[in-house]
Amino acid sequence: EEEEQEKEEEEGCYRLYPGHIPTSPLQKALLAAGSAFMALYDPYRHDMVAVLGETTGCLALPNLRDKMKHHPEGYRILQERPRIRLSTLDMARLRGLPDGTLGREYVRFLEDNKVSPDTRMPPKFVDDEELAYVIQRYREVHDLMHTLLGMPTNMLGEVVVKWFEAIQTGLPMCVLGAAFGPIRLSARKLQVLATELVPWAIRSGRNASCILNVYYEQRWEQPVESLREEIGIFPPPAVRV
Amino acid sequence: MPRARFHSDGRLWRWRLNPAVCVRGGPGFLRASAGAGPGHGVSAAPCLRRGGALRALCGSVRGLAAGPETHFGFQTVTEAERREKIYQVFESVAKKYDVMNDSMTLGIHRVWKDILVHKMNPSPGTLLLDVAGGTGDIAFRFINYVRSVRERQLQRKLKHHQNLSWQEISESYQEDKSKSLGDSQVVVCDINKEMLKVGKQKAQNLGYSEGLSWVLGNAEELPFDDDMFDVYTIAFGIRNVTRIDLALQEAYRVLKPGGRFLCLEFSHVSNPLLSRLYDLYSFQVIPVLGEVIAGDWKSYQYLVESIRRFPPQEELKAMIEDAGFFKVDYQNLNSGIVAIHSGFKL
């Protein structure tokens, strides 16, 4: 422990959280440009999307943090700092919940799309420890967004979720993803996107309260419909995504 | 929370808990250097830290227990830790090594390596040992060079055979075909399995098979007998060796008498304006390139820090002379960004 402390002191007290890489403004600008390009060039580079979010979120993240601070449930989340990880989730219990509940549908979503909550990248380039938690929370809640919006993890589903998140969080990364994501879609999907899905996503995004202000870990037994109503998300349109 | 401030080269000012005491991090901070030899603890300059003297003492005591202290970029680590960390760096960058080299140097590293092989001017029959040769850049250039020299030799020989019959000429083709390299051989030695893997794959893709061998080995303790090789090269590798003096001694040992030592490595830029620009580029752009292209910031941060830690031209020349080499000289490329050091075992 003394060694770790020594090492930390030698690296400088500017390591604000484990994994933090301090960057100058020029580096952040270069990272933002590079990661934006790379994320479009190679869509499998999810780490680039994450880096883009961190380097461009300097205005949106404090806003989100303030929204959380001024809401009782959000404030509790900031204090308790819950993490959604396979090690903290009781998958067996969630699987055993009745159909239609948040927990059951979330596990179904993870299994159907073969994703895991552990693949979210930890923040590296955020220069504030609390904001690093906010963006981490946003990333971990992303899968729950898929569940609440009923969108799969294909390109179309991701774009719809990005539209919703762009309205909700104002993160430039979401806005860019929402604007440029559709480039890779076919004409038919673009049509469905433009006529049905995006208007619904925008309406829901505007109507819903802040999605980061919901303590999801305490609401696994709540039915998805009821949670949607509570947050203010309109029922998804009946189209095949 | 005080706002972070930066040096002109992009490194952060290091904050203590009391922001009134800003200490400047960087190469001058720690005196340990690779060539310092065993048993040296870290002697932090006392003015730089409160309680620094006590900490330095504790550091030295700890250092004697865990092994002599050395540097890993701008950090202080034991020698064993350094070897481990460097192994991990190259394990993680191996697949993107060539892409990163091209992007960081805008392709200029290819020119540097070409110049090295031209300086070597190998003739057919040369036995080359390329240490830290990982992805095979020097080895492949050596093979190309020797092949073209051999072809010219054969052409000259043909000119002298113009009075032979057609049959005799075609027979002489058969003999020479099997010796397109003229008995030249290159042994690529690297400590890192991943880098060797990438190198072997590259050799297969590019069609190099003859005269090429791949050996896993440590530059500080080569698995070869004395007096074996005509030329020893180490390109952009000696910086990552923990005990440079040992590597130089091993180089001396495995070379034949009359053999040549060639080292291509990043070095010290003396021109102040160029040096500032180079620092700016190194510290601001290269780690970003590492993150964007290879998804690995830390390895490329290590890279640029290790360049700053490496001894400058004259110091390296002295170290090579200490190992027993004669006629040691160096040639700066690009005003000292890179230097080729050369020495002979006489």
Coordinates of C-alpha atoms in Angstrom, one line a residue:
Chain A
E1 CA 0.0 0.0 0.0
E2 CA 2.9 2.3 0.8
E3 CA 4.3 1.4 -2.6
E4 CA 1.1 2.3 -4.4
Q5 CA 0.9 5.6 -2.5
E6 CA 4.5 6.4 -3.4
K7 CA 3.9 5.5 -7.0
E8 CA 0.8 7.7 -7.1
E9 CA 2.7 10.6 -5.6
E10 CA 5.5 10.1 -8.0
E11 CA 3.1 10.1 -10.9
G12 CA 1.7 13.3 -9.5
C13 CA -1.4 14.0 -7.5
Y14 CA -3.2 14.7 -10.7
R15 CA -4.4 11.1 -11.1
L16 CA -7.9 11.9 -9.9
Y17 CA -9.3 8.3 -10.1
P18 CA -7.9 5.0 -11.2
G19 CA -7.4 4.9 -14.9
H20 CA -7.4 8.7 -15.2
I21 CA -5.0 10.1 -17.9
P22 CA -4.6 13.8 -17.6
T23 CA -4.6 15.6 -20.9
S24 CA -3.9 19.1 -22.1
P25 CA -6.5 21.1 -24.1
L26 CA -4.6 20.5 -27.3
Q27 CA -4.6 16.7 -26.7
K28 CA -8.3 16.7 -25.9
A29 CA -9.0 18.5 -29.2
L30 CA -6.8 16.0 -31.1
L31 CA -8.4 13.1 -29.4
A32 CA -11.9 14.4 -30.1
A33 CA -11.1 14.8 -33.8
G34 CA -9.2 11.5 -34.1
S35 CA -11.8 9.5 -32.2
A36 CA -14.7 11.0 -34.2
F37 CA -12.9 10.0 -37.5
M38 CA -12.0 6.5 -36.2
A39 CA -15.5 5.8 -34.8
L40 CA -17.0 6.5 -38.2
Y41 CA -14.2 4.7 -40.1
D42 CA -14.4 1.5 -38.0
P43 CA -17.7 1.2 -36.2
Y44 CA -16.4 -1.7 -34.1
R45 CA -14.1 0.7 -32.2
H46 CA -16.5 1.3 -29.3
D47 CA -13.6 2.7 -27.3
M48 CA -13.4 5.6 -29.8
V49 CA -17.0 6.4 -29.2
A50 CA -16.3 6.4 -25.5
V51 CA -13.3 8.7 -25.9
L52 CA -15.3 11.1 -28.1
G53 CA -17.9 11.3 -25.3
E54 CA -15.3 12.1 -22.7
T55 CA -13.4 14.7 -24.6
T56 CA -16.4 16.6 -25.8
G57 CA -18.6 16.4 -22.7
C58 CA -17.1 19.3 -20.8
L59 CA -20.3 21.3 -20.9
A60 CA -23.0 18.6 -20.9
L61 CA -21.5 16.5 -18.0
P62 CA -21.7 19.3 -15.4
N63 CA -25.3 20.0 -16.5
L64 CA -26.1 16.3 -16.0
R65 CA -24.4 16.3 -12.6
D66 CA -26.4 19.3 -11.5
K67 CA -29.7 17.7 -12.7
M68 CA -28.8 14.7 -10.6
K69 CA -27.9 16.8 -7.6
H70 CA -31.2 18.6 -7.6
H71 CA -33.3 15.5 -7.7
P72 CA -33.7 13.3 -4.6
E73 CA -33.1 10.0 -6.3
G74 CA -30.3 11.4 -8.5
Y75 CA -28.7 12.8 -5.4
R76 CA -28.8 9.4 -3.7
I77 CA -27.2 7.9 -6.8
L78 CA -24.3 10.4 -6.6
Q79 CA -23.8 9.7 -3.0
E80 CA -24.0 5.9 -3.2
R81 CA -22.3 5.5 -6.6
P82 CA -23.9 2.2 -7.6
R83 CA -22.3 0.3 -10.4
I84 CA -24.1 -2.1 -12.8
R85 CA -21.7 -5.0 -13.3
L86 CA -22.1 -8.8 -13.5
S87 CA -20.4 -9.0 -10.1
T88 CA -23.0 -6.7 -8.5
L89 CA -26.0 -8.0 -10.3
D90 CA -27.8 -11.2 -9.1
M91 CA -28.5 -12.6 -12.5
A92 CA -30.3 -15.7 -11.2
R93 CA -32.7 -13.6 -9.2
L94 CA -33.4 -11.2 -12.1
R95 CA -34.0 -14.1 -14.4
G96 CA -36.5 -15.5 -11.9
L97 CA -38.6 -12.3 -11.9
P98 CA -41.9 -12.3 -13.8
D99 CA -42.0 -11.4 -17.4
G100 CA -42.5 -7.7 -18.1
T101 CA -40.5 -6.6 -15.1
L102 CA -37.5 -4.4 -15.6
G103 CA -35.1 -7.1 -14.2
R104 CA -36.5 -9.9 -16.4
E105 CA -36.6 -7.8 -19.6
Y106 CA -33.1 -6.5 -18.9
V107 CA -31.6 -10.0 -18.6
R108 CA -33.5 -11.0 -21.7
F109 CA -32.1 -8.1 -23.6
L110 CA -28.5 -9.0 -22.5
E111 CA -29.0 -12.6 -23.5
D112 CA -30.7 -12.0 -26.8
N113 CA -28.1 -9.5 -28.0
K114 CA -25.2 -11.4 -26.4
V115 CA -23.9 -8.3 -24.6
S116 CA -22.6 -7.9 -21.1
P117 CA -22.6 -4.9 -18.8
D118 CA -18.9 -5.4 -18.1
T119 CA -17.8 -4.2 -21.5
R120 CA -18.3 -0.6 -20.8
M121 CA -15.0 1.3 -20.9
P122 CA -14.0 3.1 -17.7
P123 CA -13.5 6.9 -18.2
K124 CA -9.9 8.1 -18.8
F125 CA -10.0 11.6 -20.0
V126 CA -12.5 13.3 -17.8
D127 CA -10.7 15.7 -15.5
D128 CA -13.2 15.6 -12.6
E129 CA -13.8 12.7 -10.4
E130 CA -17.5 13.2 -9.9
L131 CA -18.1 13.8 -13.6
A132 CA -16.1 10.6 -14.4
Y133 CA -18.8 8.8 -12.3
V134 CA -21.6 10.6 -14.1
I135 CA -20.3 9.4 -17.5
Q136 CA -19.7 5.9 -16.2
R137 CA -23.3 5.8 -14.9
Y138 CA -24.5 7.1 -18.3
R139 CA -22.6 4.2 -20.0
E140 CA -23.9 1.6 -17.7
V141 CA -27.5 2.8 -18.0
H142 CA -27.3 2.6 -21.8
D143 CA -28.3 -1.0 -21.9
L144 CA -31.3 -0.2 -19.7
M145 CA -32.2 2.5 -22.2
H146 CA -32.3 -0.3 -24.8
T147 CA -34.6 -2.2 -22.6
L148 CA -36.9 0.7 -21.8
L149 CA -37.1 1.8 -25.4
G150 CA -37.4 -1.8 -26.7
M151 CA -34.5 -1.3 -29.2
P152 CA -32.1 -4.1 -30.2
T153 CA -28.3 -3.5 -30.6
N154 CA -28.3 -3.4 -34.4
M155 CA -27.3 -0.2 -36.1
L156 CA -30.8 1.1 -36.4
G157 CA -31.6 0.4 -32.7
E158 CA -28.4 2.1 -31.6
V159 CA -29.2 5.2 -33.7
V160 CA -32.7 5.4 -32.2
V161 CA -31.2 5.2 -28.7
K162 CA -28.7 7.8 -29.6
W163 CA -31.4 10.2 -30.6
F164 CA -33.2 9.7 -27.3
E165 CA -30.0 10.1 -25.4
A166 CA -29.0 13.2 -27.4
I167 CA -32.2 14.9 -26.3
Q168 CA -31.9 13.7 -22.8
T169 CA -28.2 14.3 -22.0
G170 CA -27.1 16.9 -24.6
L171 CA -23.8 15.1 -24.9
P172 CA -22.1 16.0 -28.2
M173 CA -21.1 12.4 -28.7
C174 CA -24.8 11.4 -28.7
V175 CA -25.7 14.3 -31.0
L176 CA -22.9 13.3 -33.5
G177 CA -23.9 9.6 -33.2
A178 CA -27.5 10.5 -33.9
A179 CA -26.6 12.7 -36.9
F180 CA -23.9 10.5 -38.5
G181 CA -25.0 7.0 -37.4
P182 CA -27.7 6.9 -40.1
I183 CA -25.0 7.2 -42.8
R184 CA -24.5 3.5 -42.7
L185 CA -28.1 2.5 -42.9
S186 CA -30.0 1.2 -46.0
A187 CA -32.7 3.3 -47.6
R188 CA -35.6 1.2 -46.2
K189 CA -34.3 1.5 -42.7
L190 CA -33.7 5.2 -43.1
Q191 CA -37.3 5.6 -44.1
V192 CA -38.5 3.8 -41.0
L193 CA -36.1 5.8 -39.0
A194 CA -37.2 9.1 -40.3
T195 CA -40.9 8.6 -40.4
E196 CA -41.6 6.6 -37.2
L197 CA -38.7 6.0 -34.9
V198 CA -36.9 9.4 -34.7
P199 CA -40.1 11.4 -34.1
W200 CA -41.1 9.0 -31.3
A201 CA -37.6 9.1 -29.8
I202 CA -37.6 13.0 -29.8
R203 CA -41.1 13.2 -28.3
S204 CA -40.1 10.7 -25.6
G205 CA -36.8 12.3 -24.9
R206 CA -38.4 15.7 -24.5
N207 CA -41.2 14.4 -22.3
A208 CA -39.2 12.1 -20.1
S209 CA -37.5 13.2 -16.9
C210 CA -33.8 12.7 -16.6
I211 CA -33.0 9.1 -17.1
L212 CA -30.0 9.3 -14.8
N213 CA -32.2 10.2 -11.9
V214 CA -33.7 6.7 -11.7
Y215 CA -32.2 4.3 -9.2
Y216 CA -32.7 1.3 -11.5
E217 CA -31.1 -1.2 -9.1
Q218 CA -34.0 -0.6 -6.7
R219 CA -36.6 -1.1 -9.4
W220 CA -35.9 -4.5 -10.8
E221 CA -39.4 -5.8 -9.8
Q222 CA -41.2 -2.8 -11.4
P223 CA -42.9 -3.6 -14.7
V224 CA -41.3 -2.0 -17.7
E225 CA -44.6 -0.3 -18.7
S226 CA -45.1 1.2 -15.3
L227 CA -41.5 2.5 -15.3
R228 CA -42.0 3.9 -18.8
E229 CA -45.0 5.8 -17.7
E230 CA -43.3 7.1 -14.6
I231 CA -40.3 8.4 -16.5
G232 CA -42.4 9.7 -19.4
I233 CA -41.3 7.5 -22.3
F234 CA -44.1 6.8 -24.8
P235 CA -44.7 3.2 -25.9
P236 CA -42.5 2.3 -28.8
P237 CA -44.0 2.2 -32.3
A238 CA -44.9 -1.2 -33.6
V239 CA -42.2 -1.5 -36.3
R240 CA -39.7 -4.2 -36.8
V241 CA -36.2 -2.9 -35.9
Chain B
M1 CA -10.0 21.9 -7.0
P2 CA -7.1 23.8 -8.6
R3 CA -7.1 23.7 -12.4
A4 CA -4.4 21.6 -13.9
R5 CA -1.6 23.5 -15.7
F6 CA 0.8 22.2 -18.3
H7 CA 4.4 22.6 -19.4
S8 CA 4.9 23.7 -23.0
D9 CA 5.6 20.1 -23.9
G10 CA 2.3 18.9 -22.6
R11 CA 3.4 17.4 -19.3
L12 CA 1.3 18.4 -16.3
W13 CA 2.7 20.3 -13.5
R14 CA 2.7 18.0 -10.6
W15 CA 0.5 19.2 -7.7
R16 CA 1.1 18.5 -4.2
L17 CA -1.7 18.6 -1.6
N18 CA -0.6 22.2 -1.0
P19 CA -0.8 23.8 -4.4
A20 CA 1.6 26.5 -3.3
V21 CA 4.4 24.0 -3.8
C22 CA 4.4 23.1 -7.5
V23 CA 7.1 20.6 -8.3
R24 CA 8.2 20.1 -11.8
G25 CA 8.3 16.5 -13.0
G26 CA 10.5 15.3 -15.8
P27 CA 13.9 14.0 -16.6
G28 CA 15.9 16.2 -14.2
F29 CA 13.8 14.9 -11.3
L30 CA 15.4 11.5 -10.9
R31 CA 19.1 10.9 -11.4
A32 CA 18.9 7.2 -12.1
S33 CA 19.8 6.3 -15.7
A34 CA 20.2 3.0 -17.5
G35 CA 23.9 3.1 -17.6
A36 CA 24.3 3.9 -13.9
G37 CA 25.1 0.3 -12.9
P38 CA 23.6 -1.8 -10.1
G39 CA 23.1 -0.8 -6.5
H40 CA 22.2 2.9 -7.1
G41 CA 19.2 4.0 -5.2
V42 CA 17.2 7.0 -6.3
S43 CA 18.6 10.2 -5.1
A44 CA 15.9 12.8 -5.4
A45 CA 17.2 16.3 -5.3
P46 CA 16.3 17.4 -1.8
C47 CA 14.7 20.8 -2.8
L48 CA 12.1 19.2 -4.9
R49 CA 10.0 17.4 -2.3
R50 CA 9.1 18.1 1.3
G51 CA 10.3 15.2 3.3
G52 CA 12.2 14.2 0.2
A53 CA 15.4 13.2 2.0
L54 CA 13.6 10.7 4.2
R55 CA 11.6 9.3 1.3
A56 CA 14.8 8.9 -0.8
L57 CA 16.3 7.0 2.1
C58 CA 13.3 4.7 2.4
G59 CA 13.4 4.4 -1.4
S60 CA 17.0 3.3 -1.4
V61 CA 16.5 0.8 1.4
R62 CA 13.5 -0.6 -0.4
G63 CA 15.4 -0.6 -3.7
L64 CA 18.3 -2.7 -2.2
A65 CA 15.7 -5.3 -1.3
A66 CA 13.8 -5.4 -4.5
G67 CA 16.7 -4.8 -6.9
P68 CA 18.4 -1.7 -8.2
E69 CA 16.2 1.1 -9.2
T70 CA 15.9 2.4 -12.8
H71 CA 13.5 4.3 -14.9
F72 CA 10.4 3.4 -16.9
G73 CA 9.7 6.5 -18.8
F74 CA 9.4 9.2 -16.1
Q75 CA 8.6 6.7 -13.4
T76 CA 11.0 5.0 -11.0
V77 CA 10.8 1.2 -10.9
T78 CA 13.1 -1.7 -10.0
E79 CA 15.0 -3.4 -12.9
A80 CA 12.7 -6.5 -12.7
E81 CA 9.6 -4.3 -12.8
R82 CA 11.0 -2.5 -15.8
R83 CA 11.7 -5.6 -17.8
E84 CA 8.1 -6.8 -17.0
K85 CA 6.5 -3.5 -18.0
I86 CA 8.4 -3.2 -21.2
Y87 CA 7.5 -6.8 -22.1
Q88 CA 3.9 -5.9 -21.6
V89 CA 4.2 -2.7 -23.7
F90 CA 5.4 -4.6 -26.7
E91 CA 3.0 -7.4 -26.2
S92 CA 0.2 -5.0 -26.4
V93 CA 1.5 -2.9 -29.3
A94 CA 2.8 -5.8 -31.4
K95 CA -0.1 -6.1 -33.8
K96 CA -0.2 -2.3 -34.5
Y97 CA 3.5 -1.7 -34.3
D98 CA 4.1 -1.1 -38.0
V99 CA 0.9 1.0 -38.5
M100 CA 1.9 3.1 -35.6
N101 CA 5.5 3.5 -36.8
D102 CA 4.2 4.8 -40.1
S103 CA 1.7 7.2 -38.5
M104 CA 4.0 8.6 -35.9
T105 CA 7.0 9.2 -38.2
L106 CA 4.9 9.8 -41.3
G107 CA 6.7 7.0 -42.9
I108 CA 10.2 8.5 -42.3
H109 CA 11.2 5.5 -40.2
R110 CA 11.5 3.5 -43.5
V111 CA 14.1 6.0 -44.7
W112 CA 16.1 5.7 -41.5
K113 CA 16.1 1.9 -41.7
D114 CA 17.2 2.1 -45.4
I115 CA 20.1 4.4 -44.5
L116 CA 21.1 1.9 -41.8
V117 CA 21.3 -1.0 -44.2
H118 CA 23.1 1.1 -46.8
K119 CA 25.6 2.1 -44.2
M120 CA 26.1 -1.5 -43.4
N121 CA 26.7 -2.3 -47.1
P122 CA 26.5 -6.0 -46.6
S123 CA 28.1 -8.3 -49.2
P124 CA 26.7 -11.8 -50.0
G125 CA 27.9 -14.2 -47.4
T126 CA 27.4 -11.8 -44.5
L127 CA 26.0 -13.2 -41.3
L128 CA 23.8 -10.6 -39.6
L129 CA 22.4 -10.7 -36.1
D130 CA 19.4 -8.3 -35.8
V131 CA 18.6 -7.9 -32.1
A132 CA 15.3 -6.6 -30.9
G133 CA 14.4 -7.1 -34.6
G134 CA 10.8 -8.1 -33.8
T135 CA 8.8 -7.4 -36.9
G136 CA 11.7 -7.9 -39.2
D137 CA 12.1 -4.5 -40.8
I138 CA 15.9 -4.6 -40.8
A139 CA 16.1 -8.3 -41.7
F140 CA 13.9 -7.9 -44.8
R141 CA 15.9 -4.8 -46.0
F142 CA 19.1 -6.8 -45.5
I143 CA 17.8 -9.6 -47.6
N144 CA 16.7 -7.3 -50.3
Y145 CA 20.1 -5.5 -50.3
V146 CA 22.1 -8.7 -50.4
R147 CA 19.9 -10.1 -53.2
S148 CA 20.4 -7.0 -55.4
V149 CA 24.1 -7.1 -54.8
R150 CA 24.2 -10.8 -55.6
E151 CA 22.2 -10.1 -58.8
R152 CA 24.7 -7.5 -59.9
Q153 CA 27.5 -10.0 -59.1
L154 CA 25.8 -12.6 -61.3
Q155 CA 25.3 -10.2 -64.1
R156 CA 29.0 -9.3 -64.0
K157 CA 29.9 -12.9 -64.0
L158 CA 27.6 -13.5 -67.1
K159 CA 29.4 -10.7 -69.0
H160 CA 32.6 -12.7 -68.5
H161 CA 30.9 -15.8 -69.8
Q162 CA 30.0 -14.4 -73.2
N163 CA 32.3 -16.9 -74.9
L164 CA 30.6 -19.9 -73.4
S165 CA 28.1 -22.1 -75.2
W166 CA 24.3 -21.7 -74.5
Q167 CA 24.3 -25.0 -72.6
E168 CA 27.1 -24.0 -70.3
I169 CA 25.4 -20.7 -69.6
S170 CA 22.0 -22.3 -68.7
E171 CA 23.8 -24.8 -66.4
S172 CA 25.5 -21.9 -64.6
Y173 CA 22.0 -20.5 -64.0
Q174 CA 20.9 -23.6 -62.2
E175 CA 23.8 -23.4 -59.8
D176 CA 23.4 -19.8 -59.0
K177 CA 19.6 -20.0 -58.5
S178 CA 20.0 -21.9 -55.3
K179 CA 22.3 -19.2 -54.0
S180 CA 20.2 -16.1 -54.6
L181 CA 21.5 -14.8 -51.3
G182 CA 25.0 -16.1 -51.7
D183 CA 25.0 -17.8 -48.3
S184 CA 24.0 -14.7 -46.4
Q185 CA 22.0 -15.2 -43.3
V186 CA 20.1 -13.1 -40.9
V187 CA 19.1 -14.1 -37.4
V188 CA 16.3 -12.1 -35.9
C189 CA 16.4 -12.1 -32.1
D190 CA 13.8 -10.6 -29.9
I191 CA 12.8 -11.0 -26.3
N192 CA 9.1 -10.7 -27.0
K193 CA 7.1 -13.6 -28.4
E194 CA 4.3 -11.4 -29.8
M195 CA 6.7 -9.3 -31.8
L196 CA 8.4 -12.4 -33.2
K197 CA 5.0 -13.8 -34.1
V198 CA 4.1 -10.6 -36.0
G199 CA 7.5 -10.7 -37.7
K200 CA 7.1 -14.3 -38.8
Q201 CA 3.7 -13.7 -40.2
K202 CA 5.0 -10.7 -42.1
A203 CA 7.8 -12.7 -43.6
Q204 CA 5.3 -15.3 -44.8
N205 CA 3.0 -12.6 -46.3
L206 CA 5.9 -10.9 -48.1
G207 CA 7.5 -14.1 -49.2
Y208 CA 10.8 -14.1 -47.3
S209 CA 11.9 -17.5 -46.3
E210 CA 15.4 -18.2 -47.3
G211 CA 18.3 -17.1 -45.1
L212 CA 16.0 -16.0 -42.2
S213 CA 15.9 -17.4 -38.7
W214 CA 13.8 -16.3 -35.7
V215 CA 15.2 -16.7 -32.2
L216 CA 13.7 -15.8 -28.9
G217 CA 16.4 -14.2 -26.8
N218 CA 17.4 -11.4 -24.4
A219 CA 19.9 -8.8 -25.6
E220 CA 21.5 -8.8 -22.2
E221 CA 22.2 -12.5 -22.4
L222 CA 22.3 -13.7 -26.0
P223 CA 21.8 -17.4 -26.7
F224 CA 24.7 -17.5 -29.1
D225 CA 28.3 -18.6 -29.0
D226 CA 31.3 -16.2 -29.1
D227 CA 32.6 -14.8 -32.4
M228 CA 29.7 -15.8 -34.5
F229 CA 28.4 -12.9 -36.5
D230 CA 29.7 -10.4 -39.0
V231 CA 27.3 -7.6 -38.2
Y232 CA 25.2 -6.9 -35.1
T233 CA 22.3 -4.4 -35.5
I234 CA 19.9 -3.1 -33.0
A235 CA 17.3 -0.7 -34.4
F236 CA 15.1 1.2 -32.0
G237 CA 15.6 -1.6 -29.4
I238 CA 18.5 -0.6 -27.2
R239 CA 16.4 2.1 -25.6
N240 CA 14.2 -0.7 -24.1
V241 CA 17.1 -2.7 -22.8
T242 CA 17.3 -2.4 -19.0
R243 CA 21.1 -2.8 -18.8
I244 CA 22.6 -1.3 -21.9
D245 CA 26.1 -2.0 -20.7
L246 CA 25.4 -5.7 -20.6
A247 CA 23.8 -5.6 -24.1
L248 CA 26.9 -3.9 -25.4
Q249 CA 29.1 -6.5 -23.8
E250 CA 27.1 -9.3 -25.4
A251 CA 27.2 -7.6 -28.7
Y252 CA 31.0 -7.5 -28.4
R253 CA 31.1 -11.1 -27.4
V254 CA 29.0 -12.6 -30.3
L255 CA 30.7 -10.5 -33.0
K256 CA 33.6 -12.0 -35.0
P257 CA 36.9 -10.1 -34.8
G258 CA 36.5 -7.4 -37.5
G259 CA 32.7 -7.5 -37.0
R260 CA 30.6 -4.3 -36.9
F261 CA 28.2 -3.1 -34.4
L262 CA 25.4 -0.8 -35.6
C263 CA 22.8 0.9 -33.5
L264 CA 19.9 2.9 -34.8
E265 CA 18.1 4.8 -32.1
F266 CA 16.3 8.0 -31.1
S267 CA 18.7 10.5 -29.8
H268 CA 19.2 14.1 -28.6
V269 CA 18.2 17.1 -30.7
S270 CA 20.5 20.0 -29.9
N271 CA 18.8 22.7 -32.0
P272 CA 16.6 24.5 -29.5
L273 CA 13.8 25.4 -31.8
L274 CA 13.6 22.0 -33.4
S275 CA 13.8 20.5 -29.9
R276 CA 10.8 22.4 -28.7
L277 CA 8.8 21.4 -31.8
Y278 CA 9.8 17.8 -31.4
D279 CA 8.8 17.8 -27.7
L280 CA 5.5 19.4 -28.6
Y281 CA 4.8 16.8 -31.2
S282 CA 6.1 13.9 -29.1
F283 CA 4.1 14.7 -26.0
Q284 CA 0.9 16.1 -27.5
V285 CA 0.4 14.1 -30.7
I286 CA 2.0 10.7 -30.2
P287 CA 0.0 9.5 -27.2
V288 CA -3.2 10.7 -29.0
L289 CA -2.2 8.7 -32.1
G290 CA -1.6 5.7 -29.8
E291 CA -5.0 6.0 -28.3
V292 CA -6.8 6.5 -31.6
I293 CA -5.0 4.0 -33.7
A294 CA -4.0 1.3 -31.3
G295 CA -6.3 2.0 -28.4
D296 CA -3.3 2.3 -26.1
W297 CA -2.3 5.7 -24.7
K298 CA 0.1 4.4 -22.0
S299 CA 2.4 2.5 -24.2
Y300 CA 3.0 5.5 -26.5
Q301 CA 3.4 7.8 -23.5
Y302 CA 6.1 5.3 -22.3
L303 CA 7.7 5.5 -25.8
V304 CA 8.1 9.3 -25.8
E305 CA 9.3 9.4 -22.2
S306 CA 11.8 6.6 -22.8
I307 CA 13.3 8.6 -25.7
R308 CA 13.9 11.5 -23.3
R309 CA 15.6 9.2 -20.8
F310 CA 18.0 7.6 -23.2
P311 CA 21.6 8.8 -23.2
P312 CA 22.6 11.4 -25.8
Q313 CA 25.0 10.7 -28.7
E314 CA 28.3 11.3 -26.9
E315 CA 27.3 9.3 -23.8
L316 CA 26.2 6.4 -25.9
K317 CA 29.4 6.6 -27.9
A318 CA 31.4 6.4 -24.6
M319 CA 29.4 3.4 -23.5
I320 CA 30.1 1.6 -26.7
E321 CA 33.8 2.3 -26.4
D322 CA 33.7 1.0 -22.8
A323 CA 32.4 -2.3 -24.1
G324 CA 35.6 -2.7 -26.1
F325 CA 34.6 -1.4 -29.6
F326 CA 37.0 0.6 -31.7
K327 CA 36.5 3.4 -34.2
V328 CA 33.2 4.3 -32.6
D329 CA 31.3 7.0 -34.4
Y330 CA 27.8 8.3 -34.9
Q331 CA 25.8 9.9 -37.6
N332 CA 22.9 12.2 -36.8
L333 CA 19.8 11.8 -39.0
N334 CA 17.2 14.6 -39.0
S335 CA 19.3 16.9 -36.8
G336 CA 19.6 14.3 -34.0
I337 CA 16.1 13.0 -33.8
V338 CA 17.7 9.7 -34.8
A339 CA 21.4 8.6 -34.6
I340 CA 23.3 5.7 -36.0
H341 CA 26.2 4.6 -33.8
S342 CA 28.8 2.3 -35.3
G343 CA 31.8 0.4 -33.8
F344 CA 34.1 -2.4 -34.7
K345 CA 35.5 -5.3 -32.8
L346 CA 39.1 -5.4 -33.7

